[in-house]
Short mmCIF file of C-alpha atoms in Angstrom, two decimals:
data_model
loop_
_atom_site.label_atom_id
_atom_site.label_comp_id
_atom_site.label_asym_id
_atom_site.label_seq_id
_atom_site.Cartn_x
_atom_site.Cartn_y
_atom_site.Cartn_z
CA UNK S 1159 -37.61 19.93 110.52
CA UNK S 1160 -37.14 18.21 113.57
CA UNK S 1161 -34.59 16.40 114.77
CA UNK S 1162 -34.69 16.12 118.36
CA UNK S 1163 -37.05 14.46 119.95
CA UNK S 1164 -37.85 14.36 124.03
CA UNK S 1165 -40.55 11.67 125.19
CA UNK S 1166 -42.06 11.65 128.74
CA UNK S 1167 -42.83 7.67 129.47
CA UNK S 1168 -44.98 7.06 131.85
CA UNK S 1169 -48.51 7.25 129.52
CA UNK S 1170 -46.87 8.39 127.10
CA UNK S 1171 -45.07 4.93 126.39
CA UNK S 1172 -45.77 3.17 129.05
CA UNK S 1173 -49.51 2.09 130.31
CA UNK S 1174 -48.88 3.30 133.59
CA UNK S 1175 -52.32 3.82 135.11
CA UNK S 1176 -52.47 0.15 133.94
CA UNK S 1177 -49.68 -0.79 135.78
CA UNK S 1178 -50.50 1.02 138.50
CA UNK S 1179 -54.15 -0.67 139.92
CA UNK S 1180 -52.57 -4.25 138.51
CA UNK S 1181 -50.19 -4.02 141.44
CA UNK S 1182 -52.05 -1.71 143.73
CA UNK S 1183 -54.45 -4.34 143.81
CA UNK S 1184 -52.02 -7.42 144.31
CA UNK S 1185 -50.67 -5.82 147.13
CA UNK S 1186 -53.64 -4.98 148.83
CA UNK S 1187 -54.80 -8.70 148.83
CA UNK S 1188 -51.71 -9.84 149.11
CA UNK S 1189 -52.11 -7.97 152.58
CA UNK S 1190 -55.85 -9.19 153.22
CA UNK S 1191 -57.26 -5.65 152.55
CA UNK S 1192 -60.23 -4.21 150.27
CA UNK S 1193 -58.92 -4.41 146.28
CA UNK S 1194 -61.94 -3.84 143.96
CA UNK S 1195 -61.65 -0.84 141.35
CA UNK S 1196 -63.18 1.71 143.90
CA UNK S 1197 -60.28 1.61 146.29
CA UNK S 1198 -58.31 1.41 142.75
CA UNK S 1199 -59.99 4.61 141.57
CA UNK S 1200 -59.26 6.26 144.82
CA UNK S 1201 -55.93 5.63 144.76
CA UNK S 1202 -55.06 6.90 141.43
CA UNK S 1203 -56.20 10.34 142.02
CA UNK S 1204 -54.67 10.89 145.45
CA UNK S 1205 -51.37 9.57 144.03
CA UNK S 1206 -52.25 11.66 140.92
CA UNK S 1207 -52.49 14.84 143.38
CA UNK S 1208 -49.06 13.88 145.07
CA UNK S 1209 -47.52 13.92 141.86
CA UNK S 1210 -48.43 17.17 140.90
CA UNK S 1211 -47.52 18.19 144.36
CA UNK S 1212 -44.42 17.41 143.89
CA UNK S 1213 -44.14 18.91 140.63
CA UNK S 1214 -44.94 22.44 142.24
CA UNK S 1215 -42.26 21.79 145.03
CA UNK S 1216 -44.06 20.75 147.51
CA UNK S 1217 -43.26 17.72 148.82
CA UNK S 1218 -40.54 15.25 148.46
CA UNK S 1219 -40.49 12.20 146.52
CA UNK S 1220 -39.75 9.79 149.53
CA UNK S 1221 -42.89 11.63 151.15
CA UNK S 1222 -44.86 11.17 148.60
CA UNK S 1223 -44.52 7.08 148.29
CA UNK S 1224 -45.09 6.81 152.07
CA UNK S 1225 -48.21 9.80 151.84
CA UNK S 1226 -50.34 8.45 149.08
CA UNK S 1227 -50.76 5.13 151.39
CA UNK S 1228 -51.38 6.91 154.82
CA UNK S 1229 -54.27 8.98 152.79
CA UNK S 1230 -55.92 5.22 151.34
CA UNK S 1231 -55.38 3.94 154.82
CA UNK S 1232 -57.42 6.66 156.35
CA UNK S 1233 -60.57 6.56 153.62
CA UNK S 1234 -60.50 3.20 153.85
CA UNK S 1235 -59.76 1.63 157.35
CA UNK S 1236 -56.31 -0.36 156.39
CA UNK S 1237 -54.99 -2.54 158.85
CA UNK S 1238 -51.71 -2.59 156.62
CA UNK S 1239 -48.82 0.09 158.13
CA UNK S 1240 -48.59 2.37 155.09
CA UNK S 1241 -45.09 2.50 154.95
CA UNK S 1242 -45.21 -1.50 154.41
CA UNK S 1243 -47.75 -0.85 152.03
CA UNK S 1244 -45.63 1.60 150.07
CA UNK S 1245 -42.35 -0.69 150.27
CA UNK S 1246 -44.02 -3.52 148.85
CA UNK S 1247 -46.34 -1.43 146.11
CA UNK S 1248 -42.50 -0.19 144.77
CA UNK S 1249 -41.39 -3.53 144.53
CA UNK S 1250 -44.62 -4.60 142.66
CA UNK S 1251 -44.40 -2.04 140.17
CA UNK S 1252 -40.50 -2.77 139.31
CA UNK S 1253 -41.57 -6.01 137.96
CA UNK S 1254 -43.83 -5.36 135.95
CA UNK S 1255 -44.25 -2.78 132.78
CA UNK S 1256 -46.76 -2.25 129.72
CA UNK S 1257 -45.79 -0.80 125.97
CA UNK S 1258 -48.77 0.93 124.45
CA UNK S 1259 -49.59 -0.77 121.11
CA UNK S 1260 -47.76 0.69 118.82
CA UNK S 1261 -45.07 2.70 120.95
CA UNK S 1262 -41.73 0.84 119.51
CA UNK S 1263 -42.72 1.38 116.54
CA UNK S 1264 -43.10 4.56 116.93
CA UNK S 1265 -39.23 4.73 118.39
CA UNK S 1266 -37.87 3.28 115.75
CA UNK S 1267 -39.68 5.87 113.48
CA UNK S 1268 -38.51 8.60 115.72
CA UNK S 1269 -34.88 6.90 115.71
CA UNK S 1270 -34.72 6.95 112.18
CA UNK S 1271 -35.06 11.33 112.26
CA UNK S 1272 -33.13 12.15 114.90
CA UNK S 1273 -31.97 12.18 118.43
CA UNK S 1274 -34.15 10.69 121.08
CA UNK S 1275 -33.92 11.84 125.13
CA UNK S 1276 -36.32 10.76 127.97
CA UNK S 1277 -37.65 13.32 130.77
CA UNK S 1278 -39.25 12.06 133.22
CA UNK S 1279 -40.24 11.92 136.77
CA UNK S 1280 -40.82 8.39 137.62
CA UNK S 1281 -38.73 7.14 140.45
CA UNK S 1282 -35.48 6.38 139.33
CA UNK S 1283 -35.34 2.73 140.20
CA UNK S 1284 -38.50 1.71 138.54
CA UNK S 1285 -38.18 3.91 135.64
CA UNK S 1286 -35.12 2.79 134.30
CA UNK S 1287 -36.38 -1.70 134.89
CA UNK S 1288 -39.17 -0.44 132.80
CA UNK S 1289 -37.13 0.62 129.91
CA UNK S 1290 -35.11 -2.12 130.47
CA UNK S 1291 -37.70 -4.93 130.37
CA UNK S 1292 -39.54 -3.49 127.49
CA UNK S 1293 -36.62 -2.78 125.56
CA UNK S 1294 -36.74 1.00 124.88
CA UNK S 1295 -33.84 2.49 127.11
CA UNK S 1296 -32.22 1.69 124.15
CA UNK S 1297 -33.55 4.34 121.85
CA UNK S 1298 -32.68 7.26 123.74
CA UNK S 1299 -29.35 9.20 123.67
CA UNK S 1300 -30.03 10.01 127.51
CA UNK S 1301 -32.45 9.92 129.95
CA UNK S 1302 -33.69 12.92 132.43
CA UNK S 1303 -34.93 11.56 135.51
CA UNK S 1304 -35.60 14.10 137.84
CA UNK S 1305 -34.81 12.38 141.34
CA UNK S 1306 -31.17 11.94 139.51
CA UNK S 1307 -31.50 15.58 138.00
CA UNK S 1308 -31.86 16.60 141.19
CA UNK S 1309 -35.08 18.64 140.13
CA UNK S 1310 -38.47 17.95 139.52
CA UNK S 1311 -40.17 18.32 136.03
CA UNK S 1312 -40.84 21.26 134.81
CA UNK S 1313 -39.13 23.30 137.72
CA UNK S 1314 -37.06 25.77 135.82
CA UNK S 1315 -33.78 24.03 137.21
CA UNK S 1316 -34.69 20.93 135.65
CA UNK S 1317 -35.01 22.54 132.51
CA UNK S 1318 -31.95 24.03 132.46
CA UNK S 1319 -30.43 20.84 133.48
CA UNK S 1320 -32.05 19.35 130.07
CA UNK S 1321 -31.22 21.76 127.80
CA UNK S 1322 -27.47 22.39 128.83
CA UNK S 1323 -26.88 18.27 128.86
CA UNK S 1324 -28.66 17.70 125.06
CA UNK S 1325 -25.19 18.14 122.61
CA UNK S 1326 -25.67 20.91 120.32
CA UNK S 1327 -29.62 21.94 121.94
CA UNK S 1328 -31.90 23.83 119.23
CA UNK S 1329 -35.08 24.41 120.57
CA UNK S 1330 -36.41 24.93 116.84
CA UNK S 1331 -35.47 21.90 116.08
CA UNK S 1332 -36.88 19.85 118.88
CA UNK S 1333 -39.95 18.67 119.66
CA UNK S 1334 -41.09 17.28 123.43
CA UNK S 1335 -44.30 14.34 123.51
CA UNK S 1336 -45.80 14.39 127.09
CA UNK S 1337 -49.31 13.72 128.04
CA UNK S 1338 -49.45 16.28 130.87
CA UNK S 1339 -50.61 19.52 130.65
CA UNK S 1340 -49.00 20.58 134.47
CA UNK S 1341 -45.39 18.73 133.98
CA UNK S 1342 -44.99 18.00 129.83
CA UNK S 1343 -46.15 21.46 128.37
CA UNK S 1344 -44.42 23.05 130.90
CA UNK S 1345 -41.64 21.70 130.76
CA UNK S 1346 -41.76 22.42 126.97
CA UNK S 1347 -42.60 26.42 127.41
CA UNK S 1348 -39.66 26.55 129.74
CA UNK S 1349 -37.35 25.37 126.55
CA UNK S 1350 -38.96 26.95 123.97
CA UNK S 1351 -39.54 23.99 121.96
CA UNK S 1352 -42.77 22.60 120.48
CA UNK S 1353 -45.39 20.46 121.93
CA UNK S 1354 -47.81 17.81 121.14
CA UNK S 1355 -50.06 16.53 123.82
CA UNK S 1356 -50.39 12.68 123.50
CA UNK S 1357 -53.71 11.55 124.65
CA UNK S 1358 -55.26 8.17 123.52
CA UNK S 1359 -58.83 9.18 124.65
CA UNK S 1360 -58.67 12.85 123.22
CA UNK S 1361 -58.04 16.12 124.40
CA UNK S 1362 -59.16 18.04 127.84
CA UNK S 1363 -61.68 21.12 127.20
CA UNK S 1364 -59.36 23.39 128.22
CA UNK S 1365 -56.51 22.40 126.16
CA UNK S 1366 -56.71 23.99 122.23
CA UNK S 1367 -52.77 23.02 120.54
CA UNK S 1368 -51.94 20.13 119.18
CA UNK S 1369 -53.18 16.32 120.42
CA UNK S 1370 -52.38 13.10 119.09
CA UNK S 1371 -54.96 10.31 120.18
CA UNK S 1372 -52.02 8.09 118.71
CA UNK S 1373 -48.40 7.83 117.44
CA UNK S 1374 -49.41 7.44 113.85
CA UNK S 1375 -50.83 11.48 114.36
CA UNK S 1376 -47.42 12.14 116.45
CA UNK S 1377 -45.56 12.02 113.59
CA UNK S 1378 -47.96 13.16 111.05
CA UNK S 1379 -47.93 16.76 112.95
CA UNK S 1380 -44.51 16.37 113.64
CA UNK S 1381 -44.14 16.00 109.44
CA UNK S 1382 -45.72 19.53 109.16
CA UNK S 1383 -43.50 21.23 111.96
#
């Protein structure tokens, strides 16, 4: 039985991608530049890249925000100074946030079994307005951000900061929810608890344990754990 339960949130809860070329896009006009879903598209994978850079150690999270705009300015000709770019996309995405269909629900399910904790690596300022305005920082018993960890997700020292600050940690009793297969099942090897995979459109080739397509199937596999 489970009884501990740790969520990533950024597609996982929250629409992020969403989110993300919503206000990528109201900055660039707001700026005079190109915003049409190619420069969208483009965006989202070298910001997707970052990430995962950053995951593996290398590079910084202030880096990144500033990086990830000097790349989009160079494909694409920006007149816009990236790091104006990048102060202004921040601001963009703290006010505004998206709950999947479905994903309180799915709290308050997950509430009603156990213990809930968040690990994420959002930036810490726009993670926690987004579980503020949608109204699910409330669910969770704590919440792992890694630029206050100190750590990124799924380095081994933020894993050790997660297990050694959940009260009374059994890894065979917990069960971690992530949709990424570089940061979320990592990060759940490195405690020794299960996984699930949480992917709307289904799962990658590569990946063969268990993936929910929705929260409904989250709990359903989490009923036979």
């Amino acid at each position: 039985m489970k009884d501990t339960f740790l969520l990533d949130i950024d597609d996982t809860l929250l629409d992020f991608c969403r989110l993300e070329r919503e206000q990528l896009l109201a900055v660039l006009r707001a700026f005079g530049e190109r915003a049409d879903d190619g420069i969208a598209a483009r965006f989202h994978a070298i910001n997707d890249a970052l990430w995962k850079a950053l995951e593996r150690g290398e590079i910084t999270r202030e880096r990144l925000v500033v990086q990830r705009f000097e790349t989009l300015k160079e494909a694409f000709g920006l007149r816009t100074r990236a790091d104006a770019l990048a102060v202004c996309f921040l601001d963009a995405m703290r006010s505004h946030a998206y709950l999947f269909d479905g994903a309180q629900a799915f709290l308050t399910e997950l509430s009603r079994r156990g213990r809930l904790f968040a690990v994420t690596n959002g930036v810490s300022r726009v993670q926690r307005r987004h579980m503020e305005d949608t109204g699910i920082l409330a669910y969770f018993e704590d919440v792992f951000i890694s630029e206050e960890v100190g750590h990124q997700k799924p380095s081994p020292e933020y894993v050790s900061y997660v297990a050694s600050h959940i009260p009374a940690f059994v890894p065979a009793r917990t069960l971690y929810v992530g949709d990424s297969l570089t940061s979320d099942m990592v990060c759940a090897k490195r405690l020794g608890v299960d996984f699930i995979l949480f992917r709307p459109d289904g799962a990658p080739a590569e990946w063969t344990g268990l993936c929910a397509t929705d929260y409904d199937q989250i709990l359903t596999f989490a009923d036979g754990m």
